[in-house]
Coordinates of N, CA and C in Angstrom, one line a residue:
S231 N -24.8 52.4 116.4 CA -25.7 51.6 115.5 C -25.3 51.8 114.1
T232 N -25.7 50.7 113.4 CA -25.4 50.7 111.9 C -26.3 51.7 111.2
P233 N -25.8 52.5 110.4 CA -26.7 53.5 109.7 C -27.5 52.7 108.6
E234 N -28.8 53.1 108.5 CA -29.7 52.5 107.5 C -29.3 52.9 106.1
A235 N -29.4 51.9 105.2 CA -29.1 52.1 103.8 C -30.1 53.0 103.2
P236 N -29.7 53.9 102.4 CA -30.7 54.8 101.8 C -31.6 54.0 100.9
P237 N -32.9 54.4 100.8 CA -33.9 53.6 99.9 C -33.4 53.6 98.5
T238 N -33.6 52.4 97.9 CA -33.3 52.3 96.5 C -34.3 53.0 95.6
E239 N -33.8 53.8 94.8 CA -34.7 54.6 93.9 C -35.2 53.6 92.8
R240 N -36.5 53.7 92.6 CA -37.2 52.9 91.6 C -37.0 53.5 90.2
S241 N -36.5 52.6 89.4 CA -36.2 53.1 88.0 C -37.4 52.9 87.1
D242 N -38.0 54.0 86.6 CA -39.1 53.8 85.7 C -38.7 53.2 84.4
A243 N -37.4 53.2 84.1 CA -36.9 52.6 82.9 C -37.0 51.1 82.9
V244 N -36.9 50.6 84.2 CA -37.0 49.1 84.3 C -38.4 48.6 84.1
H245 N -39.4 49.3 84.7 CA -40.8 48.9 84.7 C -41.6 49.4 83.5
A246 N -41.1 50.3 82.8 CA -41.9 50.8 81.7 C -42.1 49.8 80.6
V247 N -43.3 49.7 80.1 CA -43.6 48.7 79.0 C -43.3 49.4 77.7
T248 N -42.4 48.7 77.0 CA -42.0 49.3 75.7 C -43.1 49.0 74.7
P249 N -43.7 50.0 74.0 CA -44.8 49.7 73.1 C -44.2 48.9 71.9
R250 N -45.1 47.9 71.5 CA -44.7 47.0 70.4 C -45.0 47.7 69.0
E251 N -44.2 47.5 68.1 CA -44.4 48.0 66.8 C -45.6 47.2 66.2
P252 N -46.6 47.9 65.6 CA -47.7 47.2 65.0 C -47.2 46.3 63.8
N253 N -47.8 45.1 63.8 CA -47.5 44.2 62.7 C -48.3 44.7 61.4
S254 N -47.6 45.2 60.5 CA -48.2 45.7 59.3 C -49.0 44.7 58.6
Q255 N -48.6 43.4 58.6 CA -49.3 42.3 57.9 C -50.6 42.0 58.6
L256 N -50.7 42.2 60.0 CA -51.9 41.9 60.7 C -52.9 43.0 60.7
S257 N -52.3 44.2 60.8 CA -53.2 45.4 61.0 C -53.7 45.9 59.7
A258 N -53.1 45.6 58.6 CA -53.5 46.1 57.3 C -54.8 45.4 56.9
A259 N -55.9 46.2 56.7 CA -57.2 45.6 56.3 C -57.2 45.1 54.9
K260 N -57.7 43.8 54.7 CA -57.8 43.3 53.4 C -58.9 43.8 52.7
P261 N -58.7 44.3 51.4 CA -59.8 44.9 50.7 C -60.9 43.8 50.4
A262 N -62.1 44.2 50.4 CA -63.2 43.3 50.1 C -63.2 43.0 48.6
P263 N -63.5 41.8 48.2 CA -63.5 41.5 46.8 C -64.6 42.3 46.1
S264 N -64.3 42.8 45.0 CA -65.2 43.6 44.2 C -66.3 42.7 43.6
P265 N -67.6 43.1 43.7 CA -68.6 42.3 43.1 C -68.5 42.3 41.6
A266 N -68.8 41.2 41.0 CA -68.7 41.1 39.5 C -69.7 42.1 38.9
A267 N -69.3 42.7 37.8 CA -70.1 43.6 37.1 C -71.3 42.8 36.5
P268 N -72.4 43.5 36.3 CA -73.6 42.8 35.7 C -73.3 42.0 34.4
S269 N -72.4 42.7 33.6 CA -72.1 42.0 32.3 C -71.3 40.7 32.5
E270 N -70.5 40.7 33.6 CA -69.7 39.5 33.9 C -70.6 38.4 34.5
Q271 N -71.6 38.9 35.3 CA -72.5 37.9 35.9 C -73.4 37.3 34.8
A272 N -73.8 38.1 33.8 CA -74.6 37.5 32.7 C -73.8 36.6 31.9
A273 N -72.5 36.9 31.7 CA -71.6 36.0 30.9 C -71.4 34.7 31.6
D274 N -71.2 34.8 32.9 CA -71.0 33.6 33.7 C -72.3 32.7 33.7
L275 N -73.5 33.3 33.8 CA -74.7 32.6 33.8 C -74.9 31.9 32.4
R276 N -74.6 32.6 31.4 CA -74.7 32.0 30.0 C -73.8 30.9 29.8
T277 N -72.6 31.0 30.3 CA -71.6 29.9 30.2 C -72.1 28.7 31.0
S278 N -72.5 28.9 32.2 CA -73.0 27.7 33.0 C -74.2 27.1 32.4
T279 N -75.1 27.9 31.9 CA -76.3 27.4 31.3 C -76.0 26.6 30.0
L280 N -75.2 27.1 29.2 CA -74.9 26.3 27.9 C -74.1 25.0 28.3
Q281 N -73.3 25.1 29.3 CA -72.6 23.8 29.7 C -73.7 22.8 30.2
A282 N -74.6 23.3 31.0 CA -75.6 22.4 31.6 C -76.5 21.8 30.5
L283 N -76.8 22.7 29.5 CA -77.7 22.2 28.4 C -77.0 21.2 27.5
A284 N -75.7 21.1 27.6 CA -75.0 20.1 26.8 C -74.8 18.8 27.6
S285 N -75.3 18.8 28.9 CA -75.1 17.6 29.7 C -76.0 16.5 29.2
D286 N -75.5 15.3 29.5 CA -76.3 14.1 29.2 C -77.4 13.8 30.2
N287 N -77.3 14.5 31.3 CA -78.3 14.4 32.4 C -79.5 15.3 32.1
A288 N -80.7 14.7 31.9 CA -81.9 15.5 31.7 C -82.2 16.4 32.8
G289 N -82.0 16.0 34.1 CA -82.2 16.8 35.2 C -81.4 18.1 35.2
D290 N -80.1 18.0 34.8 CA -79.3 19.2 34.7 C -79.8 20.1 33.7
R291 N -80.3 19.6 32.6 CA -80.8 20.5 31.5 C -82.0 21.2 32.0
I292 N -82.9 20.5 32.6 CA -84.2 21.1 33.1 C -83.9 22.1 34.2
D293 N -83.0 21.8 35.1 CA -82.6 22.8 36.2 C -82.0 24.0 35.6
A294 N -81.2 23.9 34.6 CA -80.6 25.1 33.9 C -81.6 26.0 33.4
V295 N -82.6 25.5 32.7 CA -83.7 26.3 32.1 C -84.5 26.9 33.2
R296 N -84.8 26.2 34.2 CA -85.6 26.7 35.3 C -84.8 27.9 36.0
A297 N -83.5 27.7 36.1 CA -82.7 28.8 36.8 C -82.7 30.1 35.9
V298 N -82.6 29.9 34.6 CA -82.7 31.1 33.7 C -84.1 31.8 33.9
R299 N -85.1 31.0 34.0 CA -86.5 31.6 34.2 C -86.6 32.3 35.6
D300 N -86.1 31.6 36.6 CA -86.3 32.1 38.0 C -85.4 33.4 38.2
R301 N -84.3 33.5 37.5 CA -83.5 34.7 37.6 C -83.9 35.8 36.6
H302 N -85.0 35.5 35.9 CA -85.5 36.5 34.9 C -84.4 36.9 33.9
A303 N -83.6 36.0 33.5 CA -82.5 36.3 32.6 C -83.0 36.4 31.1
V304 N -83.7 37.5 30.9 CA -84.3 37.7 29.5 C -83.2 37.7 28.5
E305 N -82.0 38.1 28.8 CA -80.9 38.1 27.9 C -80.5 36.7 27.3
L306 N -80.9 35.7 28.0 CA -80.7 34.3 27.5 C -81.8 33.7 26.8
L307 N -82.9 34.5 26.6 CA -84.0 34.0 25.8 C -83.6 33.5 24.4
P308 N -82.8 34.3 23.7 CA -82.4 33.8 22.3 C -81.7 32.4 22.4
D309 N -81.0 32.1 23.5 CA -80.3 30.8 23.6 C -81.3 29.7 23.8
L310 N -82.4 30.0 24.5 CA -83.4 29.0 24.7 C -84.2 28.8 23.4
L311 N -84.5 29.9 22.7 CA -85.3 29.8 21.5 C -84.5 29.1 20.3
A312 N -83.2 29.0 20.5 CA -82.3 28.4 19.5 C -82.4 26.8 19.6
L313 N -83.0 26.4 20.7 CA -83.1 24.9 20.9 C -84.3 24.4 20.1
D314 N -84.4 23.1 20.1 CA -85.5 22.4 19.4 C -86.2 21.4 20.3
P315 N -87.5 21.6 20.7 CA -88.2 20.7 21.6 C -88.2 19.3 21.1
A316 N -88.2 19.1 19.7 CA -88.3 17.8 19.2 C -87.1 17.0 19.5
R317 N -85.9 17.6 19.7 CA -84.7 16.9 20.0 C -84.5 16.6 21.4
D318 N -85.3 17.1 22.3 CA -85.1 16.9 23.7 C -86.5 16.8 24.4
P319 N -87.1 15.6 24.3 CA -88.5 15.4 24.8 C -88.5 15.7 26.4
D320 N -87.4 15.4 27.1 CA -87.5 15.6 28.5 C -87.5 17.1 28.9
L321 N -86.8 17.9 28.1 CA -86.7 19.3 28.4 C -87.8 20.1 27.8
A322 N -88.5 19.6 26.8 CA -89.4 20.4 25.9 C -90.5 21.1 26.7
P323 N -91.2 20.5 27.6 CA -92.3 21.3 28.3 C -91.7 22.4 29.2
T324 N -90.6 22.2 29.9 CA -90.0 23.3 30.6 C -89.5 24.4 29.7
L325 N -88.8 24.0 28.6 CA -88.3 24.9 27.7 C -89.4 25.8 27.1
I326 N -90.5 25.2 26.7 CA -91.6 26.0 26.1 C -92.2 27.0 27.1
S327 N -92.5 26.5 28.3 CA -93.1 27.4 29.3 C -92.2 28.5 29.8
A328 N -90.9 28.1 30.0 CA -89.9 29.2 30.4 C -89.7 30.2 29.3
S329 N -89.7 29.8 28.1 CA -89.5 30.8 27.0 C -90.7 31.7 27.0
A330 N -91.9 31.3 27.2 CA -93.1 32.2 27.2 C -93.0 33.1 28.4
D331 N -92.6 32.6 29.6 CA -92.4 33.5 30.8 C -91.4 34.6 30.5
L332 N -90.3 34.3 30.0 CA -89.2 35.3 29.7 C -89.7 36.2 28.6
A333 N -90.4 35.7 27.6 CA -90.9 36.6 26.5 C -91.8 37.7 27.0
N334 N -92.6 37.3 28.0 CA -93.5 38.3 28.6 C -92.8 39.4 29.4
Q335 N -91.5 39.1 29.7 CA -90.7 40.2 30.4 C -89.8 41.0 29.5
A336 N -89.9 40.6 28.2 CA -89.0 41.2 27.2 C -89.7 42.4 26.6
G337 N -89.0 43.1 25.7 CA -89.6 44.2 25.0 C -90.5 43.7 23.9
D338 N -91.3 44.6 23.2 CA -92.2 44.2 22.2 C -91.6 43.4 21.1
A339 N -90.5 43.9 20.6 CA -89.8 43.2 19.4 C -89.4 41.8 19.8
Q340 N -88.8 41.7 21.0 CA -88.3 40.3 21.4 C -89.5 39.4 21.7
R341 N -90.6 40.0 22.2 CA -91.7 39.2 22.5 C -92.4 38.6 21.2
S342 N -92.4 39.5 20.2 CA -93.0 39.1 18.9 C -92.1 38.0 18.3
A343 N -90.8 38.2 18.4 CA -89.8 37.2 17.9 C -90.0 35.8 18.6
A344 N -90.2 35.9 19.9 CA -90.4 34.7 20.7 C -91.7 34.0 20.3
A345 N -92.7 34.7 20.1 CA -94.0 34.2 19.7 C -93.9 33.5 18.3
A346 N -93.2 34.1 17.4 CA -93.0 33.6 16.1 C -92.2 32.2 16.2
R347 N -91.3 32.2 17.1 CA -90.5 30.9 17.3 C -91.4 29.8 17.9
L348 N -92.2 30.2 18.9 CA -93.1 29.2 19.5 C -94.1 28.7 18.4
A349 N -94.6 29.6 17.6 CA -95.5 29.3 16.5 C -94.8 28.3 15.6
A350 N -93.6 28.5 15.3 CA -92.8 27.5 14.4 C -92.7 26.2 15.1
W351 N -92.4 26.2 16.4 CA -92.4 24.9 17.1 C -93.7 24.2 17.1
L352 N -94.8 25.0 17.2 CA -96.1 24.4 17.2 C -96.4 23.8 15.8
T353 N -96.0 24.4 14.7 CA -96.2 23.8 13.4 C -95.5 22.5 13.3
S354 N -94.2 22.5 13.8 CA -93.4 21.3 13.7 C -94.0 20.2 14.6
E355 N -94.4 20.5 15.8 CA -94.9 19.5 16.7 C -96.3 19.0 16.3
T356 N -97.1 19.8 15.7 CA -98.3 19.4 15.1 C -98.1 18.3 14.0
Q357 N -97.1 18.5 13.2 CA -96.8 17.6 12.2 C -96.3 16.3 12.8
R358 N -95.5 16.4 13.8 CA -95.0 15.1 14.5 C -96.0 14.4 15.3
S359 N -97.1 15.1 15.7 CA -98.0 14.6 16.6 C -98.8 13.3 16.1
Q360 N -98.7 13.2 14.8 CA -99.3 12.0 14.2 C -98.6 10.7 14.5
T361 N -97.4 10.8 14.9 CA -96.6 9.6 15.2 C -95.9 9.6 16.5
A362 N -95.7 10.8 17.1 CA -94.9 10.9 18.4 C -95.8 11.4 19.5
A363 N -95.8 10.6 20.6 CA -96.6 10.9 21.8 C -96.1 12.2 22.4
D364 N -94.8 12.4 22.5 CA -94.3 13.6 23.2 C -94.7 14.8 22.4
A365 N -94.8 14.7 21.1 CA -95.2 15.9 20.3 C -96.6 16.3 20.6
R366 N -97.5 15.3 20.9 CA -98.9 15.7 21.3 C -98.9 16.4 22.6
G367 N -98.1 16.0 23.5 CA -98.0 16.8 24.7 C -97.5 18.2 24.5
N368 N -96.4 18.3 23.7 CA -95.8 19.6 23.4 C -96.8 20.5 22.7
Q369 N -97.6 19.9 21.9 CA -98.6 20.7 21.2 C -99.5 21.5 22.2
S370 N -100.0 20.8 23.2 CA -100.9 21.5 24.2 C -100.1 22.5 24.9
V371 N -98.9 22.2 25.3 CA -98.0 23.2 26.1 C -97.8 24.4 25.2
L372 N -97.5 24.2 24.0 CA -97.2 25.4 23.1 C -98.5 26.3 22.9
V373 N -99.6 25.6 22.7 CA -100.9 26.4 22.6 C -101.1 27.2 23.8
E374 N -100.9 26.6 25.0 CA -101.1 27.4 26.2 C -100.1 28.5 26.4
A375 N -98.9 28.3 26.0 CA -97.8 29.3 26.1 C -98.1 30.5 25.1
L376 N -98.6 30.2 23.9 CA -98.9 31.2 23.0 C -100.1 32.1 23.5
G377 N -101.0 31.4 24.2 CA -102.1 32.1 24.7 C -101.8 33.1 25.8
R378 N -100.5 33.0 26.3 CA -100.0 34.0 27.3 C -99.2 35.2 26.7
L379 N -99.0 35.1 25.4 CA -98.3 36.2 24.7 C -99.2 37.0 23.9
N380 N -99.4 38.2 24.2 CA -100.3 39.1 23.5 C -99.5 39.7 22.3
T381 N -99.5 39.0 21.2 CA -98.8 39.4 20.0 C -99.6 39.0 18.8
H382 N -99.4 39.7 17.7 CA -100.1 39.3 16.4 C -99.7 37.9 16.0
E383 N -98.4 37.5 16.3 CA -98.0 36.2 15.9 C -98.7 35.1 16.7
S384 N -99.0 35.4 18.0 CA -99.8 34.4 18.8 C -101.2 34.3 18.2
V385 N -101.8 35.4 17.9 CA -103.2 35.4 17.4 C -103.3 34.6 16.1
A386 N -102.3 34.8 15.2 CA -102.3 34.1 14.0 C -102.2 32.6 14.2
A387 N -101.2 32.2 15.0 CA -101.0 30.8 15.3 C -102.2 30.1 15.9
L388 N -102.8 30.8 16.9 CA -103.9 30.2 17.6 C -105.1 30.1 16.7
S389 N -105.3 31.1 15.9 CA -106.4 31.1 14.9 C -106.3 29.9 14.0
Q390 N -105.1 29.6 13.6 CA -104.9 28.5 12.7 C -105.2 27.2 13.4
V391 N -104.9 27.1 14.7 CA -105.3 25.9 15.5 C -106.8 25.7 15.5
V392 N -107.5 26.7 15.9 CA -109.0 26.5 16.0 C -109.6 26.3 14.6
E393 N -109.0 26.7 13.5 CA -109.5 26.4 12.2 C -109.1 25.0 11.7
S394 N -108.1 24.4 12.3 CA -107.7 23.1 11.8 C -108.6 22.0 12.2
E395 N -108.9 21.1 11.3 CA -109.6 19.9 11.6 C -108.8 18.7 12.0
Q396 N -107.5 18.9 11.9 CA -106.5 17.9 12.3 C -106.1 18.0 13.8
V397 N -106.5 19.0 14.5 CA -106.1 19.2 15.9 C -107.2 18.7 16.8
P398 N -106.8 18.0 17.8 CA -107.8 17.4 18.8 C -108.6 18.5 19.4
V399 N -109.9 18.2 19.7 CA -110.8 19.2 20.3 C -110.3 19.9 21.5
H400 N -109.6 19.2 22.4 CA -109.2 19.8 23.6 C -108.0 20.8 23.4
V401 N -107.2 20.5 22.3 CA -106.2 21.5 22.0 C -106.8 22.7 21.3
A402 N -107.8 22.5 20.5 CA -108.5 23.7 19.9 C -109.2 24.5 20.9
T403 N -109.7 23.9 21.9 CA -110.3 24.6 23.0 C -109.3 25.4 23.8
L404 N -108.1 24.9 24.0 CA -107.0 25.7 24.6 C -106.7 26.9 23.8
A405 N -106.7 26.7 22.5 CA -106.4 27.8 21.6 C -107.5 28.9 21.7
A406 N -108.8 28.5 21.7 CA -109.9 29.4 21.9 C -109.8 30.2 23.2
E407 N -109.4 29.5 24.3 CA -109.2 30.2 25.5 C -108.1 31.2 25.5
G408 N -107.0 30.8 24.8 CA -105.9 31.8 24.6 C -106.3 33.0 23.8
L409 N -107.1 32.8 22.8 CA -107.5 34.0 22.0 C -108.4 34.8 22.8
A410 N -109.3 34.2 23.6 CA -110.2 35.0 24.5 C -109.3 35.8 25.5
R411 N -108.3 35.2 26.0 CA -107.4 35.9 27.0 C -106.7 37.1 26.3
I412 N -106.2 36.9 25.1 CA -105.5 37.9 24.4 C -106.5 39.1 24.1
G413 N -107.7 38.7 23.7 CA -108.7 39.7 23.5 C -108.6 40.5 22.1
D414 N -108.0 39.9 21.2 CA -107.9 40.5 19.8 C -109.1 40.1 19.0
A415 N -109.9 41.0 18.7 CA -111.2 40.7 18.0 C -111.0 40.2 16.6
S416 N -109.8 40.4 16.0 CA -109.5 39.9 14.7 C -109.6 38.4 14.6
A417 N -109.6 37.7 15.8 CA -109.7 36.2 15.8 C -111.2 35.8 15.8
R418 N -112.1 36.7 15.8 CA -113.5 36.4 15.9 C -114.0 35.4 14.8
P419 N -113.7 35.7 13.5 CA -114.1 34.8 12.4 C -113.6 33.4 12.6
A420 N -112.4 33.2 13.0 CA -111.9 31.9 13.2 C -112.6 31.2 14.3
V421 N -112.9 31.8 15.4 CA -113.6 31.2 16.5 C -115.1 30.9 16.1
E422 N -115.7 31.8 15.3 CA -117.0 31.5 14.8 C -117.1 30.3 13.9
R423 N -116.1 30.1 13.1 CA -116.1 28.9 12.2 C -115.8 27.7 13.1
F424 N -115.0 27.8 14.1 CA -114.7 26.7 15.0 C -116.0 26.3 15.7
R425 N -116.7 27.2 16.2 CA -118.0 26.9 16.9 C -119.0 26.2 15.9
A426 N -119.1 26.8 14.7 CA -120.1 26.2 13.8 C -119.7 24.8 13.4
R427 N -118.4 24.5 13.2 CA -118.0 23.2 12.9 C -118.3 22.2 14.0
L428 N -118.0 22.6 15.2 CA -118.2 21.7 16.4 C -119.7 21.4 16.5
A429 N -120.6 22.4 16.3 CA -122.0 22.2 16.5 C -122.6 21.2 15.5
Q430 N -121.9 21.1 14.4 CA -122.4 20.1 13.4 C -121.8 18.7 13.5
Q431 N -120.8 18.6 14.3 CA -120.1 17.3 14.4 C -120.8 16.5 15.5
P432 N -121.2 15.2 15.2 CA -121.7 14.4 16.3 C -120.6 13.9 17.2
A433 N -120.8 13.8 18.4 CA -119.8 13.3 19.3 C -119.8 11.8 19.3
A434 N -118.6 11.2 19.4 CA -118.4 9.7 19.2 C -118.9 9.0 20.5
D435 N -118.8 9.6 21.7 CA -119.2 8.9 22.9 C -119.4 10.0 24.0
G436 N -119.6 9.5 25.2 CA -119.9 10.4 26.3 C -118.8 11.4 26.6
F437 N -117.5 10.9 26.5 CA -116.4 11.7 26.8 C -116.2 12.8 25.7
G438 N -116.5 12.3 24.4 CA -116.5 13.3 23.3 C -117.5 14.4 23.5
R439 N -118.7 14.0 24.0 CA -119.7 15.0 24.2 C -119.3 16.1 25.2
E440 N -118.6 15.6 26.3 CA -118.1 16.5 27.3 C -117.1 17.5 26.7
L441 N -116.2 17.0 25.9 CA -115.2 17.8 25.3 C -115.9 18.8 24.4
Q442 N -116.9 18.4 23.6 CA -117.6 19.2 22.7 C -118.3 20.3 23.4
T443 N -119.0 19.9 24.5 CA -119.7 20.9 25.3 C -118.8 22.0 25.9
E444 N -117.7 21.6 26.4 CA -116.7 22.5 26.9 C -116.1 23.4 25.9
A445 N -115.9 22.9 24.7 CA -115.4 23.7 23.6 C -116.4 24.7 23.1
L446 N -117.6 24.3 23.0 CA -118.7 25.3 22.6 C -118.8 26.4 23.6
A447 N -118.8 26.0 24.9 CA -118.9 27.1 26.0 C -117.7 28.0 25.9
T448 N -116.5 27.5 25.6 CA -115.3 28.4 25.5 C -115.4 29.3 24.4
A449 N -115.9 28.8 23.2 CA -116.1 29.6 22.0 C -117.1 30.7 22.3
D450 N -118.2 30.3 23.0 CA -119.3 31.3 23.3 C -118.7 32.4 24.2
R451 N -117.9 32.1 25.2 CA -117.3 33.1 26.1 C -116.4 34.1 25.3
A452 N -115.6 33.5 24.4 CA -114.7 34.3 23.6 C -115.5 35.3 22.7
L453 N -116.5 34.7 22.1 CA -117.3 35.6 21.1 C -118.1 36.6 21.9
A454 N -118.6 36.3 23.1 CA -119.3 37.3 23.9 C -118.5 38.5 24.3
A455 N -117.2 38.3 24.3 CA -116.3 39.4 24.8 C -115.9 40.3 23.6
W456 N -116.2 39.9 22.4 CA -115.7 40.6 21.2 C -116.9 41.3 20.6
P457 N -116.7 42.5 20.1 CA -117.8 43.2 19.4 C -118.2 42.5 18.1
Q458 N -119.4 42.6 17.7 CA -119.9 42.0 16.4 C -119.2 42.7 15.2

């Protein structure tokens, strides 16, 4: 018989899987981008805000100021206060309100400076209100805004409003409400004179009587909260 062939030895070298060299480009982890430093973020926000404020689109300007307010970017308050409401009627109400909101988040010195600037705007808009409808609206917004800022500048400005006979009754009433909210008793004499003047003035019509009644009640509430 034919002798059987000896079994073929299995070569491990043939079947062994040669390990692949790692691909350094694939395996190397990419470093995560570093977050921008706060100073860089503030600079970027200021740049984008100033660009938007220079836009011809009123919506862009309004959105930019709202973004500054919503992000509590107090560091941009000086940029807002450098603007002039009279030059941008579309932006003015948002600008005034946002400036007051940011001022309330600022330190005492910056809050006082902001109140002084709002008071200057109020003087300017009161002068323009004789001929410009937008100024009459801004006047009310400014009085309301100053009433939210507890500063000596606000008290002085609002006291002038209640003392003025050139200011509409509803605006003077807003000023009296602001003085009552601030709670500075130094405004008491101005509110007393405001009340006395109103009590002596006859109302022109039914609507005028309503405004007068509301103004007197506002003055009484303010006076009741202050010591004699």
